[in-house]
PDB file of C-alpha atoms in Angstrom:
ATOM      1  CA  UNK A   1      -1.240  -3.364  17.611  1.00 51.00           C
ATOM      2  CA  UNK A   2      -1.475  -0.068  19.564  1.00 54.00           C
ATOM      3  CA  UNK A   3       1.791   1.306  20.144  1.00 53.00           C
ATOM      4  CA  UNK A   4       3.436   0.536  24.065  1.00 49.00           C
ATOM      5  CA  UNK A   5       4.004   3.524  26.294  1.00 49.00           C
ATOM      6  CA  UNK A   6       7.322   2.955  25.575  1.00 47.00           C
ATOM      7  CA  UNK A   7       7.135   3.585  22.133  1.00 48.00           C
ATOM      8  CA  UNK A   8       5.007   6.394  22.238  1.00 46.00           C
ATOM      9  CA  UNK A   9       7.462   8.136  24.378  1.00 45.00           C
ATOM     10  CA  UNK A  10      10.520   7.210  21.923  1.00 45.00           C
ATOM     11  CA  UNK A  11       7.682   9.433  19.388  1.00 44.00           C
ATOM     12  CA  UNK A  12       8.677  13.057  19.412  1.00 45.00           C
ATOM     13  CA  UNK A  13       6.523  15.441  21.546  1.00 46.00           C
ATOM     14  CA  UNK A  14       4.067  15.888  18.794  1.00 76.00           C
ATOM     15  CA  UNK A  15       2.311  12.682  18.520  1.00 88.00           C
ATOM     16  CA  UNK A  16      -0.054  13.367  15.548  1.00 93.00           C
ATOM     17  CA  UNK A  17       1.760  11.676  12.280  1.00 95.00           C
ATOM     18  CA  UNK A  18       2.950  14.368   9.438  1.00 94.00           C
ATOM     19  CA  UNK A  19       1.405  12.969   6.538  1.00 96.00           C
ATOM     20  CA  UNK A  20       1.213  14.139   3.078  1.00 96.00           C
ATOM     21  CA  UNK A  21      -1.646  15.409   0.970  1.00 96.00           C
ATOM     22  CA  UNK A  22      -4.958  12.982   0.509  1.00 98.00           C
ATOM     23  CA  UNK A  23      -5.412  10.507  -1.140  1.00 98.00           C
ATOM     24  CA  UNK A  24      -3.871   7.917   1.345  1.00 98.00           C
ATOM     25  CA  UNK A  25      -4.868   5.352   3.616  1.00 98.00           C
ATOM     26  CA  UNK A  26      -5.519   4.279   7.552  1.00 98.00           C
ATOM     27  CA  UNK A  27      -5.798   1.273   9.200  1.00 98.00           C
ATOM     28  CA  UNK A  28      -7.593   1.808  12.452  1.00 98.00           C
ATOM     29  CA  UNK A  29      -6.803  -0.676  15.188  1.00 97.00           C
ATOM     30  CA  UNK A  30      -8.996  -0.343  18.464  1.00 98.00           C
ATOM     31  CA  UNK A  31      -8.198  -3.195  21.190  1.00 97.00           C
ATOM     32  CA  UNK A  32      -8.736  -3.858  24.924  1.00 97.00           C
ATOM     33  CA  UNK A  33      -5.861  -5.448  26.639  1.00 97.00           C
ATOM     34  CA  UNK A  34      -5.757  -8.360  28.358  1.00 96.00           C
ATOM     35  CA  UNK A  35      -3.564  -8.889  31.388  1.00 93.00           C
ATOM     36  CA  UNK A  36      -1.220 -11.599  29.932  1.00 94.00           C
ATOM     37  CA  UNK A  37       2.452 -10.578  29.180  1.00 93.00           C
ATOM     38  CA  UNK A  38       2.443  -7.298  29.420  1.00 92.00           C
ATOM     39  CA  UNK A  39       6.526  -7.546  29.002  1.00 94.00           C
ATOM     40  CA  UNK A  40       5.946  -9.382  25.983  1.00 95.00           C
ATOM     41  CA  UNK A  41       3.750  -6.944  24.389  1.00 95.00           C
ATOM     42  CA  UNK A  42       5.809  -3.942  25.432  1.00 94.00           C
ATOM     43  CA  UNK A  43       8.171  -5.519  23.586  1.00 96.00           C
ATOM     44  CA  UNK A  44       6.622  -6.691  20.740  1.00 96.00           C
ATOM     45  CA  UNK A  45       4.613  -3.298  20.002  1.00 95.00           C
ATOM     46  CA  UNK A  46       8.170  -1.118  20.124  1.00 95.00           C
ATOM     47  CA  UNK A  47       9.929  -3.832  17.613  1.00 97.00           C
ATOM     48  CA  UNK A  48       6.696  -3.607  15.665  1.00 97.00           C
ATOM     49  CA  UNK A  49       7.093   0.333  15.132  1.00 96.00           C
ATOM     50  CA  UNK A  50      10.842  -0.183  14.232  1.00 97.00           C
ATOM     51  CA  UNK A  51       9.636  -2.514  11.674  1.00 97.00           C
ATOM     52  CA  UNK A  52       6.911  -0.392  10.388  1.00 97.00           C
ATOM     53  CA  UNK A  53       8.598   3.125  10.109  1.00 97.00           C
ATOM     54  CA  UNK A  54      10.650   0.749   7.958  1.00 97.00           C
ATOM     55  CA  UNK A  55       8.262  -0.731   5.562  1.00 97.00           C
ATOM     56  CA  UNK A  56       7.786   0.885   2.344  1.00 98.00           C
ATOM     57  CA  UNK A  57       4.617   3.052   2.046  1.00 98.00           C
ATOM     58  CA  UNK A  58       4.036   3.571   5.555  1.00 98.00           C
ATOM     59  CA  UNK A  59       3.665   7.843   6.007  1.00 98.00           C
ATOM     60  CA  UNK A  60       2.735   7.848   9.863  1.00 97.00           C
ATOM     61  CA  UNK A  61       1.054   6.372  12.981  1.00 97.00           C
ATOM     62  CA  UNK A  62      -0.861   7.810  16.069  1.00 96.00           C
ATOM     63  CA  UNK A  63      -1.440   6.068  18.783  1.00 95.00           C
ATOM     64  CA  UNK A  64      -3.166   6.167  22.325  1.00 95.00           C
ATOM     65  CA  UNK A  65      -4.608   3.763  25.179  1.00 94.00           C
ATOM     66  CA  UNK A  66      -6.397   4.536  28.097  1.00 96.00           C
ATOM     67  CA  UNK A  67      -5.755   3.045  32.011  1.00 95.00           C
ATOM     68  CA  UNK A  68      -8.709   0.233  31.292  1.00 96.00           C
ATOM     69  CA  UNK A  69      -6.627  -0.911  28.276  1.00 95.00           C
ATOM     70  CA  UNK A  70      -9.027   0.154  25.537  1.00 98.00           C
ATOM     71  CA  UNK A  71      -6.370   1.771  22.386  1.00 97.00           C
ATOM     72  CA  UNK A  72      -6.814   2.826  18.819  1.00 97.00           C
ATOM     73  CA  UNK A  73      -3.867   3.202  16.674  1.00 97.00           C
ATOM     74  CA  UNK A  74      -4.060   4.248  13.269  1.00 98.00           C
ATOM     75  CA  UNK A  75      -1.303   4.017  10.630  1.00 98.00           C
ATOM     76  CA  UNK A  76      -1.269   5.513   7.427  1.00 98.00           C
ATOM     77  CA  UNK A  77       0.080   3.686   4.040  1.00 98.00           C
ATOM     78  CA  UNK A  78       0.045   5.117   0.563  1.00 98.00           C
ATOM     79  CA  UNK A  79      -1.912   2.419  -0.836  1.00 98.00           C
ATOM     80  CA  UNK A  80      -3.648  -0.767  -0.315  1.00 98.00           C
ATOM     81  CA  UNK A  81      -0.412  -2.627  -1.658  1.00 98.00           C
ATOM     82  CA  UNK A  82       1.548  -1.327   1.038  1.00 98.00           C
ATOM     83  CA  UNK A  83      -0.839  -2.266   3.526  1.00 98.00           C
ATOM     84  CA  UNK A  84      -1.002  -5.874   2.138  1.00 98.00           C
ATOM     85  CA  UNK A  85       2.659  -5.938   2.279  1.00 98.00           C
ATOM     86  CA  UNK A  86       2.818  -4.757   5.765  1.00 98.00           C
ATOM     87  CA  UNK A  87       0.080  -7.409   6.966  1.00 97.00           C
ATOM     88  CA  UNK A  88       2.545 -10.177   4.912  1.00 97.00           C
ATOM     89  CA  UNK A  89       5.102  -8.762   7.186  1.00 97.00           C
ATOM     90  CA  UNK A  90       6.898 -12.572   9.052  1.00 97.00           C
ATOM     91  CA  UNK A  91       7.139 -10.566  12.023  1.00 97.00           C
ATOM     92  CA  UNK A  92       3.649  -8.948  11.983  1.00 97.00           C
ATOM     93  CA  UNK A  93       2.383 -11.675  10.977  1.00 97.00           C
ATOM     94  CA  UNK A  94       3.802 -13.591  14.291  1.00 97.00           C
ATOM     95  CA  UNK A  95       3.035 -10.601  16.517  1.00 97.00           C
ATOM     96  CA  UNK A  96      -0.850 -10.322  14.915  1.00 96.00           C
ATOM     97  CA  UNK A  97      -0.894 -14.058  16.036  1.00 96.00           C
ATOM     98  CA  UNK A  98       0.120 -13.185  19.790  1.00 95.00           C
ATOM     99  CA  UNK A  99      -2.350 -10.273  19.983  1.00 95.00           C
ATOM    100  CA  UNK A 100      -4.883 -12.372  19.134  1.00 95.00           C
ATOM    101  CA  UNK A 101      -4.434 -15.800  21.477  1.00 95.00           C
ATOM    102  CA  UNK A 102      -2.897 -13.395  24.201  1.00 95.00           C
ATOM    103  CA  UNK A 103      -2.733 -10.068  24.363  1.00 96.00           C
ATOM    104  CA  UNK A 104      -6.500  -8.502  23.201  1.00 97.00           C
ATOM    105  CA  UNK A 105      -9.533  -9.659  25.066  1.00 97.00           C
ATOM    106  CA  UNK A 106     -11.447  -7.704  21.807  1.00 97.00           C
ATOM    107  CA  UNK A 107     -10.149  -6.013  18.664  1.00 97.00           C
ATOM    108  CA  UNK A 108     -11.482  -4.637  15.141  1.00 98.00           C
ATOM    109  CA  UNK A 109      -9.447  -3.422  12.643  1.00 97.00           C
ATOM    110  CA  UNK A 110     -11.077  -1.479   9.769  1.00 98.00           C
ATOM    111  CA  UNK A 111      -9.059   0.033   6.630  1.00 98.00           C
ATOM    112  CA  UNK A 112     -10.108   3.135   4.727  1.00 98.00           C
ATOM    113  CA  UNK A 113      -9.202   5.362   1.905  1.00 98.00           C
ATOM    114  CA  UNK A 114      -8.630   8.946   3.391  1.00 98.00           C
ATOM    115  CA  UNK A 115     -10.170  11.796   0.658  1.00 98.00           C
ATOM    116  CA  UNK A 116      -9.946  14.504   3.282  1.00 97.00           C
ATOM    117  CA  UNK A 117      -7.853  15.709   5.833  1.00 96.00           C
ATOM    118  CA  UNK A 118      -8.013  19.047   8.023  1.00 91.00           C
ATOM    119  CA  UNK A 119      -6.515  20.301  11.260  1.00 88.00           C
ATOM    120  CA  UNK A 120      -4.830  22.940  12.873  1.00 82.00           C
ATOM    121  CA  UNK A 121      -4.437  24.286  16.971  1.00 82.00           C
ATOM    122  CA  UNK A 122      -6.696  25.078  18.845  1.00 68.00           C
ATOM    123  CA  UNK A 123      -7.962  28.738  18.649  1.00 72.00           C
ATOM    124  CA  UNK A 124      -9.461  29.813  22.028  1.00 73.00           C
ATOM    125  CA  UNK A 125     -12.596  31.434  21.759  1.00 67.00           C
ATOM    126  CA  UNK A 126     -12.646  35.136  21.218  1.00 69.00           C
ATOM    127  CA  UNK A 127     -16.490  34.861  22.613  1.00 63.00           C
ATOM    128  CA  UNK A 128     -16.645  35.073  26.331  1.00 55.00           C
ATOM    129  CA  UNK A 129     -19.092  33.705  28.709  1.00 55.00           C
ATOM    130  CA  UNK A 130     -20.901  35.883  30.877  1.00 52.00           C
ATOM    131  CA  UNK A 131     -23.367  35.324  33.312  1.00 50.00           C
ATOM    132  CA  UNK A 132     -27.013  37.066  33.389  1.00 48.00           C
TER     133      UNK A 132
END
């Protein structure tokens, strides 16, 4: 479930997820709202990052949705175990089952083993444009 606006403000300001060295693994949640109970899944998706952030093997999430209602949240596990335990989850389980008779007109979730990772600021271009 993408994180709620709430939640994502309760993040710090830096809302890309500190995770260790790869190997490791994402689960990529992308979802367009409904409009039924938004209340209910404001609430749901803030209890469901308590419970996460709690569940062993779970290194990180980011999260974003746009003003249509289209999000993709991706969390980050250290292994396909923890991932399994995470989807046996009673509450996840129960909130999964919400999101899908309520809350997501459309979702797809897709899991994948992460052998690279690279980032860093942005550099502003030391080439300038000039016109002819």
């Amino acid at each position: 479930m993408a994180a709620s606006a709430a939640a994502i403000a309760a993040m710090s300001d830096d809302r890309f997820a500190a995770l260790p060295a790869p190997p490791y693994y994402a689960v990529i949640f992308s979802s367009q709202r409904s409009e039924q109970d938004q209340a209910g899944y404001e609430t749901t998706a803030a209890r469901m990052v308590e419970l996460v952030r709690a569940q062993p093997g779970f290194l990180g999430f980011e999260s974003t949705r746009d003003g249509s209602g289209f999000g993709i949240t991706a969390a980050y596990f250290d292994s396909e175990a923890s991932i399994a335990a995470w989807r046996a989850q009673a509450e996840h389980a129960a909130a999964r089952d919400l999101g899908h008779r309520l809350w997501y007109r459309r979702f797809e979730l897709r899991v994948a083993r992460v052998e690279r990772a690279y980032g860093g600021p942005h550099k502003p271009s030391t080439h300038s444009a000039s016109s002819a």
